[in-house]
CSV table of C-alpha atoms in Angstrom, one decimal:
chain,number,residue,atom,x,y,z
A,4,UNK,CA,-27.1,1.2,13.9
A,5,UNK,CA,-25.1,4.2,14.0
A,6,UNK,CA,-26.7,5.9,11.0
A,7,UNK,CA,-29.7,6.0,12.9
A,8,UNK,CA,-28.2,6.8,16.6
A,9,UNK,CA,-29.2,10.4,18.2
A,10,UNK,CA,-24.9,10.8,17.5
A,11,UNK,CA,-25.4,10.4,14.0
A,12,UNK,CA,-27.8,13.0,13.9
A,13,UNK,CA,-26.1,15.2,16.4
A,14,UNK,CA,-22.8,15.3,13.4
A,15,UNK,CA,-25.7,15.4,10.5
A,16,UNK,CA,-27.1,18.5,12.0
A,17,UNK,CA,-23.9,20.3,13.2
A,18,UNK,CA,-22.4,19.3,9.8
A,19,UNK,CA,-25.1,21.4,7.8
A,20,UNK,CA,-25.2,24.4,10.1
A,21,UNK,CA,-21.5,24.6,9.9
A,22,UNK,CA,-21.6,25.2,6.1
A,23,UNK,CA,-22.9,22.2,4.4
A,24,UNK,CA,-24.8,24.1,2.3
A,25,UNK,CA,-26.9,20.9,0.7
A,26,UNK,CA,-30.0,21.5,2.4
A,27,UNK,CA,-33.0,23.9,1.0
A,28,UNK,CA,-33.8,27.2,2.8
A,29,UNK,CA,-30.3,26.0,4.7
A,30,UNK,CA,-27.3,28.5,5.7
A,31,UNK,CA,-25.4,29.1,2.4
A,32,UNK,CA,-22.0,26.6,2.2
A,33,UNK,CA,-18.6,27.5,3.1
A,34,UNK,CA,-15.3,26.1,3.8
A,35,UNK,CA,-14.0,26.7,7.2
A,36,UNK,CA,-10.3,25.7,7.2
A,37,UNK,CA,-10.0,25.9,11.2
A,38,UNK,CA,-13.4,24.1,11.9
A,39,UNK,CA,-12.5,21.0,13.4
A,40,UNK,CA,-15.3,19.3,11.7
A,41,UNK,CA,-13.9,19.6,8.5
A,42,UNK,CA,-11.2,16.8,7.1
A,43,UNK,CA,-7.6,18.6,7.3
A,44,UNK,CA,-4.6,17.4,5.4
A,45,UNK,CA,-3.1,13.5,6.7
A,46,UNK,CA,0.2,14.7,7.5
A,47,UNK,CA,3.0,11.9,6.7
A,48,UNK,CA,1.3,10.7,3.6
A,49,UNK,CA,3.4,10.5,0.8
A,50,UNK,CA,2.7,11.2,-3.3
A,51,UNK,CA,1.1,7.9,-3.4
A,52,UNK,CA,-1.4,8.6,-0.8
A,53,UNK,CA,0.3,5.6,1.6
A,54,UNK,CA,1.1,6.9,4.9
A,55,UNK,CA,3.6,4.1,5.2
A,56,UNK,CA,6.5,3.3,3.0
A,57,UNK,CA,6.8,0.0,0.3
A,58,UNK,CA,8.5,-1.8,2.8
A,59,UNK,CA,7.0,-0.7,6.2
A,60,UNK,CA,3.4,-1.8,4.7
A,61,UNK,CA,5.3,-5.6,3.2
A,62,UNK,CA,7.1,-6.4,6.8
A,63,UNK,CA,3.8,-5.6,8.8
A,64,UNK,CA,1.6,-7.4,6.5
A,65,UNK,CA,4.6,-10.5,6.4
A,66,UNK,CA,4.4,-10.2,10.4
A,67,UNK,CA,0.5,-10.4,10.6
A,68,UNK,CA,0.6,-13.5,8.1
A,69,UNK,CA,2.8,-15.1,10.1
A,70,UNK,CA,1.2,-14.9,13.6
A,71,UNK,CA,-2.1,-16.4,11.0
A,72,UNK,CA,0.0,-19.3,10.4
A,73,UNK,CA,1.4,-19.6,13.8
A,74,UNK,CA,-2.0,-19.4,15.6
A,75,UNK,CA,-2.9,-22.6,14.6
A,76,UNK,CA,-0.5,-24.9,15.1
A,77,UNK,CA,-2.6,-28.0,15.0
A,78,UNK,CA,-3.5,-27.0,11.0
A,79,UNK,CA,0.5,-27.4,10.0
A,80,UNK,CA,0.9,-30.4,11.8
A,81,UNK,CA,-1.8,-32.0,10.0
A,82,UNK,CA,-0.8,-31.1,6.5
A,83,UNK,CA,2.3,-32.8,7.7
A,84,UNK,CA,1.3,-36.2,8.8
A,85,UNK,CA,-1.4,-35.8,5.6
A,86,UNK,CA,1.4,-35.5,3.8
A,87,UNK,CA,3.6,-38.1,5.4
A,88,UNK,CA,0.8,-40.9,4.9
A,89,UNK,CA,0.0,-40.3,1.4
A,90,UNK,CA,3.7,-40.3,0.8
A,91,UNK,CA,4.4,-43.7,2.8
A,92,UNK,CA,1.1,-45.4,0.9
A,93,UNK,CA,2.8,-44.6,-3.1
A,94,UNK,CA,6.0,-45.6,-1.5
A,95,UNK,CA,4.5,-49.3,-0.4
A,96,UNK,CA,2.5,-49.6,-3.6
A,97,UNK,CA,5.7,-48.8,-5.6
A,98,UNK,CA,8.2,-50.2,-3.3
A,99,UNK,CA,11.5,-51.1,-4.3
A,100,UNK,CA,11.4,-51.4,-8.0
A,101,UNK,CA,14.4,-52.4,-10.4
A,102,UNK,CA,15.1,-51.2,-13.4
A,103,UNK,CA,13.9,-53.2,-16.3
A,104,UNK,CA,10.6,-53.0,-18.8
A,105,UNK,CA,8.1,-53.5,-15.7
A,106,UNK,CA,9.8,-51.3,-13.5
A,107,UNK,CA,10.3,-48.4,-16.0
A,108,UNK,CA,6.6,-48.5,-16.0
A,109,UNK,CA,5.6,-48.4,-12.6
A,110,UNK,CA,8.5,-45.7,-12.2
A,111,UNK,CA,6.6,-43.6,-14.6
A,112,UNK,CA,3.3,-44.1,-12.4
A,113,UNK,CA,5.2,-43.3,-9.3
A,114,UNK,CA,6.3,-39.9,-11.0
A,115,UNK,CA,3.1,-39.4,-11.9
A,116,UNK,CA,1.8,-39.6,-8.5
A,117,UNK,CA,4.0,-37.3,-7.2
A,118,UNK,CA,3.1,-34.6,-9.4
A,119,UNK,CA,-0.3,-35.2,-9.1
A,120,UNK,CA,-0.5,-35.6,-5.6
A,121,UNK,CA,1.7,-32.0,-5.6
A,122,UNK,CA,-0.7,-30.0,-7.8
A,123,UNK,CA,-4.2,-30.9,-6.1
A,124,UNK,CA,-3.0,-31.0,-2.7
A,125,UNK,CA,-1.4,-27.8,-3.2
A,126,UNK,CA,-4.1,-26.3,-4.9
A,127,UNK,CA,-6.9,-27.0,-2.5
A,128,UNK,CA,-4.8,-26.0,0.7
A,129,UNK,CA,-5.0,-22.1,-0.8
A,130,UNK,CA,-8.2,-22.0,-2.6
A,131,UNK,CA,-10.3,-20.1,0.3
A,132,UNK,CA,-7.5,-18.0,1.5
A,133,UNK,CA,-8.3,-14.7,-0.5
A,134,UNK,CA,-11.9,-15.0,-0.5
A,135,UNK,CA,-11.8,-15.5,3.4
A,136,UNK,CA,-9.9,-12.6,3.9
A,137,UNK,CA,-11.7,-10.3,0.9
A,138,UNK,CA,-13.7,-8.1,3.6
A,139,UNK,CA,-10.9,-7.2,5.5
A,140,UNK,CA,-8.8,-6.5,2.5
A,141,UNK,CA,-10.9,-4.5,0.6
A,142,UNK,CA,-11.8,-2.5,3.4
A,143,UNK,CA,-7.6,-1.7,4.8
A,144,UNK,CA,-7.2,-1.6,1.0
A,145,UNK,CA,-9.6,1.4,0.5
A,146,UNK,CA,-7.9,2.9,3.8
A,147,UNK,CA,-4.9,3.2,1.7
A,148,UNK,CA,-3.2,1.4,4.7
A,149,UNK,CA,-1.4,-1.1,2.1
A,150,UNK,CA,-0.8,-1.9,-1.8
A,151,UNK,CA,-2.1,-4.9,-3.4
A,152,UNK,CA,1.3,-6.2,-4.5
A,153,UNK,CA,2.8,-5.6,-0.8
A,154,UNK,CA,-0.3,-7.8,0.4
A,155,UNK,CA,0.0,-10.7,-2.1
A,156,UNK,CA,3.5,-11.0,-1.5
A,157,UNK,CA,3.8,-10.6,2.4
A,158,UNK,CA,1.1,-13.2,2.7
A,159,UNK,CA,2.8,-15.5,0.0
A,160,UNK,CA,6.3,-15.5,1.9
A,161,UNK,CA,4.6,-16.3,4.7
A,162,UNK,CA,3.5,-19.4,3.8
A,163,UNK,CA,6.4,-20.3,1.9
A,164,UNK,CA,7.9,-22.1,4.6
A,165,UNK,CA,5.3,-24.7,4.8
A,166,UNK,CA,4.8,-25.4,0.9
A,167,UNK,CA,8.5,-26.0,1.0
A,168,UNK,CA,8.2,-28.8,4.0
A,169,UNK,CA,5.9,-30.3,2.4
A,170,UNK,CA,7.5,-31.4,-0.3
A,171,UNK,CA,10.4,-32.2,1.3
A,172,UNK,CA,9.0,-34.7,3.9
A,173,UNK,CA,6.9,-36.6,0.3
A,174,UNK,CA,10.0,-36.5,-1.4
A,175,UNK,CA,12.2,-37.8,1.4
A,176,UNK,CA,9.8,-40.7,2.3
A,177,UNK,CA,8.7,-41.8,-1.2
A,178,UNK,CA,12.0,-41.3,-3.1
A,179,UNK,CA,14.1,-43.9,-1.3
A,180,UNK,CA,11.1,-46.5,-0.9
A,181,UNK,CA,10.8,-46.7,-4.3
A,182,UNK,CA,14.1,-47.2,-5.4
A,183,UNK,CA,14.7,-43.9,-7.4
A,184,UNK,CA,18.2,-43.4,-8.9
A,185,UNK,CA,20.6,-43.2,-5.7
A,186,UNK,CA,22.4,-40.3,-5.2
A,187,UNK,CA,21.9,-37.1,-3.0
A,188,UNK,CA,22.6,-35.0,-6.7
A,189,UNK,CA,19.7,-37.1,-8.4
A,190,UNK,CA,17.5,-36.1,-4.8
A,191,UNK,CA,18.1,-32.9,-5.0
A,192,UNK,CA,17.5,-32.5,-8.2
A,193,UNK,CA,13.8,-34.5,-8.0
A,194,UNK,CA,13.3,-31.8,-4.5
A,195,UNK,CA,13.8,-29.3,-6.2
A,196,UNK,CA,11.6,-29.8,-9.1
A,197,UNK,CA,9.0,-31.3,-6.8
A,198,UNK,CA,9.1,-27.8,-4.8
A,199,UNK,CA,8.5,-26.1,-8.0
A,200,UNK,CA,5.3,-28.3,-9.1
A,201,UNK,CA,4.2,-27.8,-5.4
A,202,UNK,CA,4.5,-23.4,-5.5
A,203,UNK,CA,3.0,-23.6,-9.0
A,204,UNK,CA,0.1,-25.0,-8.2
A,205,UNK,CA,0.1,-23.0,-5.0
A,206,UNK,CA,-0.1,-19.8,-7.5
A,207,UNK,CA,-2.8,-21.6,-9.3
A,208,UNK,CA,-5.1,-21.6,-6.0
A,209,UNK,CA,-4.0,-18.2,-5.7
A,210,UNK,CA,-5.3,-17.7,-9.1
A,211,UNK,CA,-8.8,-19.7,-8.6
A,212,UNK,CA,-9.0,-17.8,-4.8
A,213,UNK,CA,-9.1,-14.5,-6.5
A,214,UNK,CA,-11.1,-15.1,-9.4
């Protein structure tokens, strides 16, 4: 709409009399530092050709992530009760095993589940995320407003919080249900690795988002 507005034409025309030079039988072309229509330096950009520094561009990217992830409240809150049913439905099918032949088996199919139930969840959650958001970054990325890796980051970190809940609340339903090996060292240890399944795969949708 603009390209064919009477303003558009208005800047076309004032563009070529005021040294353009492109058009035939038009005034020859030169470069008038002090005409205003002409581009003049960006003052406060650096070597890279960011006007912001590293970390200015990574906390106001991290801030606009969050305030995505904070709009919509409802979205965490069902991941979380998602979560928590899956998490209570392995813990009744595998509820309160003991350790002997029969039990080291279903104990290897409740492991199973968790990791499974990790990776896919995880996965799907993220797999839209960059390809949602591709107009609007290529276009602030071609402004030079940010880098890529400031972007990937801020936006990862933002969401960190929530891939981290999440396996916390499966783990702390399904791990005592079950009967794992007691101990808060022996939890800990199965949180933490649980955590680790869950951000892998979460880098894998990353991955699959951007390809």
């Amino acid at each position: 709409s603009f390209a064919v507005s009477p303003i558009a034409r208005d800047i076309l025309e004032t563009a070529s009399a005021t040294g353009g030079g492109g058009g035939p039988g038009g005034p020859p072309g030169g470069k008038h530092v002090d005409d205003p229509y002409f581009l003049q330096p960006m003052e406060g950009v650096d070597g890279t050709g960011y006007r912001s520094s590293w970390w200015t561009q990574f906390y106001c990217i991290l801030w606009r992530s969050r305030l995505s992830v904070l709009k919509d409240p409802m979205l965490v809150k069902v991941r979380l009760l998602q979560t928590a049913m899956v998490a209570s439905l392995i813990g009744s099918i595998y509820f309160g095993q003991v350790l002997d032949q029969d039990g080291v088996m279903n104990f290897n199919g409740s492991l199973f589940l968790f990791l499974t139930n990790m990776t896919f969840q995880n996965v799907f959650a993220v797999i839209n995320v960059f390809s949602a958001e591709l107009p609007v970054f290529l276009r602030e990325k071609r402004s030079r407003l940010y880098r890529v890796d400031t972007y990937f980051l801020g936006k990862t970190i933002a969401e960190l919080p929530l891939f981290i809940a999440v396996p916390f609340v499966f783990t702390s339903i399904t791990y005592p249900m079950i009967g794992l090996k007691a101990g808060l060292s022996h939890y800990l240890t199965t949180l933490f690795i649980v955590t680790l399944v869950a951000n892998v795969s979460t880098s894998f949708g990353y991955l699959i988002s951007c390809a």
